[in-house]
């Protein structure tokens, strides 16, 4: 009797395997197809633009490729997508007649010693992105100024007073300001200006050019090259070490007065239209700032920066 039961169980097991095997094989097949499709999705696309339909020139010169094949010598490389960069055009000082500059003590210097006298300025020594909503300049907050007049261009340069604090916290406050400007002035082109470097002798563990570059890199991410543009004037002032030249500043942070006009000239060379459209750049990068010859007076009241406390209880210069 036991032997009979074993035969029955064996027969049932065989029938079960026979019936289930097609479903098992089907599932294995489907899984292999899914895996293959995922592998295909992860493969990067070499070409970023539609292929040309014109026939290849049979007489074109060829050059070996990385796999030993040949390709036309003048063939466009499409393995890496091109980086989108905004292009700027030259404008005259009149471009800034309907512009507003928002910034700290460096923008104060731009206002006092620069050549863009027809622009409006909301700037003050020690102005911070953290407290800008509550800070008054000449009895007005930045939002009062932005609501009083329609601007076509708005320049913002803040961050040197915050660079010693948490960068993500600073970027968050900065983004809140930029978003607010977009809401109040929806037709304006917004320029985010990179924080200018300090001299190598001025650098310390709180304010240094490495942290300034980190902050500038995060601020650049806000630019869409359509409505918001990023400008970095460090290219015309930096020495060979990527620092502000020592002979262009009396305190390591602020320019001597004569360099503000050079800054203004560079701003004129890097403009876009009111609609945000830009024209091809037609000017080469300027040379670094002049050396110690013919120095003029330094930025007033800033040769000995005062200290102030910012959020997170970190002390550094009030600029």
Short mmCIF file of C-alpha atoms in Angstrom, two decimals:
data_model
loop_
_atom_site.label_atom_id
_atom_site.label_comp_id
_atom_site.label_asym_id
_atom_site.label_seq_id
_atom_site.Cartn_x
_atom_site.Cartn_y
_atom_site.Cartn_z
CA UNK A 1 0.00 0.00 0.00
CA UNK A 2 2.85 2.39 0.84
CA UNK A 3 4.47 1.63 -2.47
CA UNK A 4 1.22 2.45 -4.25
CA UNK A 5 1.02 5.83 -2.49
CA UNK A 6 4.58 6.64 -3.46
CA UNK A 7 3.76 5.95 -7.07
CA UNK A 8 0.70 8.20 -6.88
CA UNK A 9 2.71 11.04 -5.30
CA UNK A 10 5.42 10.67 -7.90
CA UNK A 11 2.88 10.76 -10.69
CA UNK A 12 1.23 13.90 -9.23
CA UNK A 13 4.64 15.59 -8.91
CA UNK A 14 5.51 14.84 -12.52
CA UNK A 15 2.15 16.12 -13.74
CA UNK A 16 2.61 19.30 -11.69
CA UNK A 17 6.07 19.92 -13.17
CA UNK A 18 4.75 19.26 -16.65
CA UNK A 19 1.86 21.71 -16.23
CA UNK A 20 3.94 24.42 -14.49
CA UNK A 21 7.04 24.29 -16.72
CA UNK A 22 5.60 26.46 -19.55
CA UNK A 23 4.77 29.22 -17.05
CA UNK A 24 8.20 29.03 -15.46
CA UNK A 25 9.98 29.24 -18.80
CA UNK A 26 7.75 32.15 -19.83
CA UNK A 27 8.60 34.08 -16.65
CA UNK A 28 12.33 33.48 -17.17
CA UNK A 29 12.02 34.75 -20.74
CA UNK A 30 10.15 37.89 -19.66
CA UNK A 31 12.71 38.65 -16.94
CA UNK A 32 15.56 38.39 -19.43
CA UNK A 33 13.78 40.83 -21.75
CA UNK A 34 13.26 43.35 -18.94
CA UNK A 35 16.90 43.13 -17.94
CA UNK A 36 17.97 43.70 -21.53
CA UNK A 37 15.72 46.76 -21.85
CA UNK A 38 17.15 48.28 -18.65
CA UNK A 39 20.65 47.81 -19.96
CA UNK A 40 19.68 49.63 -23.15
CA UNK A 41 18.24 52.58 -21.22
CA UNK A 42 21.47 53.09 -19.28
CA UNK A 43 23.51 53.33 -22.45
CA UNK A 44 24.35 57.02 -23.15
CA UNK A 45 23.23 58.47 -26.45
CA UNK A 46 26.21 59.53 -28.47
CA UNK A 47 24.55 62.08 -30.72
CA UNK A 48 22.64 65.02 -29.26
CA UNK A 49 21.31 66.36 -32.57
CA UNK A 50 19.43 64.74 -35.48
CA UNK A 51 21.68 63.02 -37.97
CA UNK A 52 22.47 64.84 -41.20
CA UNK A 53 20.67 63.45 -44.26
CA UNK A 54 23.19 64.69 -46.79
CA UNK A 55 25.33 61.92 -48.34
CA UNK A 56 28.88 61.56 -47.14
CA UNK A 57 31.64 62.93 -49.32
CA UNK A 58 33.51 59.89 -50.73
CA UNK A 59 36.64 62.04 -51.18
CA UNK A 60 36.71 63.31 -47.61
CA UNK A 61 39.83 62.59 -45.60
CA UNK A 62 39.49 60.00 -42.89
CA UNK A 63 41.08 59.56 -39.49
CA UNK A 64 41.13 56.51 -37.20
CA UNK A 65 38.62 56.36 -34.41
CA UNK A 66 39.11 54.90 -30.97
CA UNK A 67 37.94 51.51 -32.23
CA UNK A 68 40.24 51.35 -35.23
CA UNK A 69 37.57 52.44 -37.72
CA UNK A 70 37.82 55.55 -39.85
CA UNK A 71 35.64 58.61 -39.91
CA UNK A 72 35.67 61.89 -41.86
CA UNK A 73 38.35 64.22 -40.52
CA UNK A 74 35.94 67.13 -40.38
CA UNK A 75 33.14 65.14 -38.71
CA UNK A 76 31.57 66.91 -35.76
CA UNK A 77 32.21 65.23 -32.41
CA UNK A 78 28.90 64.52 -30.68
CA UNK A 79 29.92 62.14 -27.92
CA UNK A 80 29.75 64.92 -25.30
CA UNK A 81 26.93 67.46 -25.28
CA UNK A 82 28.11 71.03 -25.61
CA UNK A 83 27.95 73.21 -22.50
CA UNK A 84 25.40 75.97 -22.88
CA UNK A 85 26.99 79.32 -22.13
CA UNK A 86 25.33 82.67 -22.28
CA UNK A 87 26.83 85.17 -24.69
CA UNK A 88 26.94 88.84 -23.89
CA UNK A 89 27.21 92.00 -25.91
CA UNK A 90 28.62 95.49 -25.41
CA UNK A 91 26.35 98.31 -24.27
CA UNK A 92 26.85 101.93 -23.33
CA UNK A 93 26.30 103.50 -19.91
CA UNK A 94 22.73 104.32 -20.95
CA UNK A 95 21.93 100.60 -20.65
CA UNK A 96 21.91 101.10 -16.90
CA UNK A 97 19.43 103.99 -16.85
CA UNK A 98 16.70 101.55 -15.79
CA UNK A 99 18.92 99.28 -13.68
CA UNK A 100 19.00 98.62 -9.95
CA UNK A 101 22.08 97.40 -8.08
CA UNK A 102 21.58 95.49 -4.81
CA UNK A 103 24.65 94.78 -2.72
CA UNK A 104 26.98 95.29 0.21
CA UNK A 105 29.99 97.59 0.65
CA UNK A 106 31.51 96.61 -2.68
CA UNK A 107 28.37 97.84 -4.41
CA UNK A 108 28.66 101.01 -2.29
CA UNK A 109 32.07 101.49 -3.89
CA UNK A 110 30.59 100.84 -7.33
CA UNK A 111 28.01 103.55 -6.67
CA UNK A 112 30.47 106.09 -5.26
CA UNK A 113 33.45 105.55 -7.58
CA UNK A 114 31.98 103.87 -10.65
CA UNK A 115 30.78 105.44 -13.87
CA UNK A 116 27.21 104.08 -13.90
CA UNK A 117 25.71 107.11 -12.22
CA UNK A 118 22.24 106.83 -13.78
CA UNK A 119 21.50 103.47 -12.18
CA UNK A 120 19.68 103.12 -8.85
CA UNK A 121 21.39 101.53 -5.88
CA UNK A 122 20.12 99.67 -2.83
CA UNK A 123 23.36 99.00 -1.00
CA UNK A 124 24.90 99.37 2.40
CA UNK A 125 28.00 98.29 4.31
CA UNK A 126 27.31 94.91 5.86
CA UNK A 127 24.14 94.23 3.86
CA UNK A 128 23.31 90.54 4.21
CA UNK A 129 21.03 88.19 2.34
CA UNK A 130 19.88 86.91 5.73
CA UNK A 131 18.43 90.21 6.93
CA UNK A 132 17.66 91.99 3.68
CA UNK A 133 13.89 91.78 4.21
CA UNK A 134 14.22 93.86 7.38
CA UNK A 135 17.12 96.14 6.43
CA UNK A 136 16.35 99.76 5.52
CA UNK A 137 18.56 101.95 3.37
CA UNK A 138 17.62 105.63 3.41
CA UNK A 139 14.38 104.66 5.14
CA UNK A 140 13.33 102.11 2.52
CA UNK A 141 13.48 98.33 2.35
CA UNK A 142 14.49 96.55 -0.82
CA UNK A 143 10.86 95.62 -1.46
CA UNK A 144 9.80 99.25 -1.17
CA UNK A 145 12.38 100.19 -3.76
CA UNK A 146 11.38 97.34 -6.08
CA UNK A 147 7.70 98.33 -5.90
CA UNK A 148 8.28 102.04 -6.52
CA UNK A 149 9.70 101.74 -10.02
CA UNK A 150 9.78 99.30 -12.90
CA UNK A 151 13.31 98.10 -13.65
CA UNK A 152 14.56 96.37 -16.78
CA UNK A 153 17.75 95.06 -15.17
CA UNK A 154 18.54 94.16 -11.58
CA UNK A 155 22.05 93.32 -10.39
CA UNK A 156 22.53 91.41 -7.13
CA UNK A 157 25.84 90.87 -5.36
CA UNK A 158 25.68 89.57 -1.80
CA UNK A 159 27.48 86.86 0.11
CA UNK A 160 30.90 88.09 1.24
CA UNK A 161 29.44 88.77 4.70
CA UNK A 162 27.87 85.31 4.79
CA UNK A 163 30.65 83.21 3.23
CA UNK A 164 31.89 82.00 6.62
CA UNK A 165 28.52 80.47 7.45
CA UNK A 166 26.79 77.38 6.07
CA UNK A 167 26.79 77.77 2.30
CA UNK A 168 23.50 75.94 1.74
CA UNK A 169 21.80 78.23 4.25
CA UNK A 170 23.23 81.25 2.44
CA UNK A 171 22.12 79.94 -0.96
CA UNK A 172 18.62 79.37 0.41
CA UNK A 173 18.38 82.99 1.59
CA UNK A 174 19.79 84.19 -1.74
CA UNK A 175 17.31 82.13 -3.73
CA UNK A 176 14.44 83.53 -1.68
CA UNK A 177 15.59 87.05 -2.59
CA UNK A 178 15.92 86.23 -6.31
CA UNK A 179 12.49 84.55 -6.37
CA UNK A 180 10.99 87.60 -4.70
CA UNK A 181 12.57 89.89 -7.30
CA UNK A 182 11.08 87.76 -10.07
CA UNK A 183 7.65 88.13 -8.51
CA UNK A 184 7.81 91.88 -8.00
CA UNK A 185 9.69 92.67 -11.24
CA UNK A 186 8.60 89.91 -13.66
CA UNK A 187 9.92 91.70 -16.76
CA UNK A 188 13.39 92.47 -15.44
CA UNK A 189 16.58 90.68 -16.43
CA UNK A 190 18.35 89.57 -13.25
CA UNK A 191 22.14 89.44 -13.02
CA UNK A 192 23.67 87.47 -10.16
CA UNK A 193 27.17 88.84 -9.66
CA UNK A 194 29.85 86.53 -8.31
CA UNK A 195 31.44 87.57 -5.06
CA UNK A 196 34.82 89.09 -5.76
CA UNK A 197 37.91 87.46 -4.33
CA UNK A 198 40.03 88.80 -1.47
CA UNK A 199 43.81 89.15 -1.41
CA UNK A 200 45.90 86.14 -0.40
CA UNK A 201 47.18 88.07 2.62
CA UNK A 202 43.62 88.67 3.85
CA UNK A 203 42.48 85.04 3.68
CA UNK A 204 41.68 83.24 6.92
CA UNK A 205 39.70 80.21 8.00
CA UNK A 206 36.42 82.15 7.73
CA UNK A 207 36.83 84.28 4.62
CA UNK A 208 38.99 82.75 1.91
CA UNK A 209 38.88 82.40 -1.84
CA UNK A 210 38.14 78.68 -1.73
CA UNK A 211 34.90 79.27 0.17
CA UNK A 212 34.09 82.25 -2.06
CA UNK A 213 34.44 79.98 -5.10
CA UNK A 214 32.22 77.36 -3.48
CA UNK A 215 29.51 79.96 -2.83
CA UNK A 216 29.83 81.44 -6.32
CA UNK A 217 29.48 77.98 -7.85
CA UNK A 218 26.21 77.42 -6.01
CA UNK A 219 24.92 80.87 -6.96
CA UNK A 220 25.73 80.21 -10.62
CA UNK A 221 23.29 77.30 -10.55
CA UNK A 222 20.42 79.80 -10.21
CA UNK A 223 21.14 81.22 -13.67
CA UNK A 224 18.98 79.93 -16.51
CA UNK A 225 20.62 82.16 -19.17
CA UNK A 226 17.18 83.35 -20.18
CA UNK A 227 15.80 85.34 -17.27
CA UNK A 228 18.66 85.09 -14.81
CA UNK A 229 22.34 85.47 -15.77
CA UNK A 230 25.54 84.91 -13.83
CA UNK A 231 28.41 87.39 -14.09
CA UNK A 232 31.88 86.73 -12.70
CA UNK A 233 34.18 89.75 -12.84
CA UNK A 234 36.99 87.96 -11.04
CA UNK A 235 38.44 87.17 -14.46
CA UNK A 236 39.61 90.76 -14.91
CA UNK A 237 41.00 91.31 -11.42
CA UNK A 238 42.52 88.01 -10.26
CA UNK A 239 46.26 87.51 -10.10
CA UNK A 240 47.91 84.27 -11.23
CA UNK A 241 46.88 82.60 -7.98
CA UNK A 242 43.17 83.39 -8.32
CA UNK A 243 43.23 86.10 -5.66
CA UNK A 244 42.64 89.84 -5.61
CA UNK A 245 46.02 91.50 -6.31
CA UNK A 246 47.48 92.97 -3.15
CA UNK A 247 48.33 96.30 -4.76
CA UNK A 248 44.72 96.86 -5.91
CA UNK A 249 43.33 97.01 -2.38
CA UNK A 250 44.32 98.72 0.87
CA UNK A 251 42.40 96.37 3.16
CA UNK A 252 42.46 93.10 1.21
CA UNK A 253 38.75 93.21 0.37
CA UNK A 254 37.82 96.47 -1.35
CA UNK A 255 39.27 97.97 -4.52
CA UNK A 256 41.12 101.22 -4.64
CA UNK A 257 38.78 103.80 -6.13
CA UNK A 258 40.23 103.72 -9.64
CA UNK A 259 39.36 100.06 -10.19
CA UNK A 260 35.61 100.58 -9.87
CA UNK A 261 35.52 102.24 -13.29
CA UNK A 262 37.22 99.14 -14.72
CA UNK A 263 34.49 97.04 -13.15
CA UNK A 264 31.84 99.29 -14.72
CA UNK A 265 33.49 98.97 -18.14
CA UNK A 266 33.38 95.18 -17.81
CA UNK A 267 29.68 95.28 -16.87
CA UNK A 268 29.02 97.33 -20.02
CA UNK A 269 30.76 94.63 -22.06
CA UNK A 270 28.59 91.86 -20.61
CA UNK A 271 24.94 92.76 -21.08
CA UNK A 272 21.82 91.18 -22.54
CA UNK A 273 18.67 92.73 -23.92
CA UNK A 274 15.64 93.47 -21.80
CA UNK A 275 13.95 90.33 -23.11
CA UNK A 276 16.89 88.23 -21.98
CA UNK A 277 18.15 87.53 -25.52
CA UNK A 278 21.88 87.92 -25.90
CA UNK A 279 24.16 88.70 -28.80
CA UNK A 280 27.56 87.10 -29.51
CA UNK A 281 30.32 88.41 -27.32
CA UNK A 282 32.54 90.83 -29.21
CA UNK A 283 35.12 91.77 -26.59
CA UNK A 284 38.05 89.86 -25.18
CA UNK A 285 38.67 89.45 -21.47
CA UNK A 286 40.40 92.44 -19.96
CA UNK A 287 43.82 92.24 -18.41
CA UNK A 288 44.23 91.98 -14.63
CA UNK A 289 44.00 95.18 -12.62
CA UNK A 290 46.91 97.60 -12.76
CA UNK A 291 49.67 97.46 -10.23
CA UNK A 292 50.67 99.91 -7.57
CA UNK A 293 51.41 102.79 -9.94
CA UNK A 294 49.15 105.85 -9.69
CA UNK A 295 47.09 104.54 -6.77
CA UNK A 296 44.16 106.66 -5.76
CA UNK A 297 42.37 106.82 -2.42
CA UNK A 298 40.88 103.68 -1.03
CA UNK A 299 37.23 103.02 -0.26
CA UNK A 300 36.33 105.40 2.60
CA UNK A 301 35.56 104.08 6.07
CA UNK A 302 36.50 100.53 5.12
CA UNK A 303 40.25 100.35 5.68
CA UNK A 304 39.54 98.89 9.12
CA UNK A 305 36.41 96.75 8.75
CA UNK A 306 34.29 96.40 11.86
CA UNK A 307 33.14 93.01 13.05
CA UNK A 308 29.58 91.90 13.35
CA UNK A 309 27.74 88.81 14.45
CA UNK A 310 25.68 86.92 11.91
CA UNK A 311 23.39 83.92 12.38
CA UNK A 312 25.18 80.80 13.62
CA UNK A 313 27.39 82.97 15.86
CA UNK A 314 30.34 83.27 13.51
CA UNK A 315 32.28 86.54 13.41
CA UNK A 316 33.89 88.05 10.36
CA UNK A 317 34.28 91.39 8.63
CA UNK A 318 31.25 93.56 8.03
CA UNK A 319 31.49 94.51 4.37
#
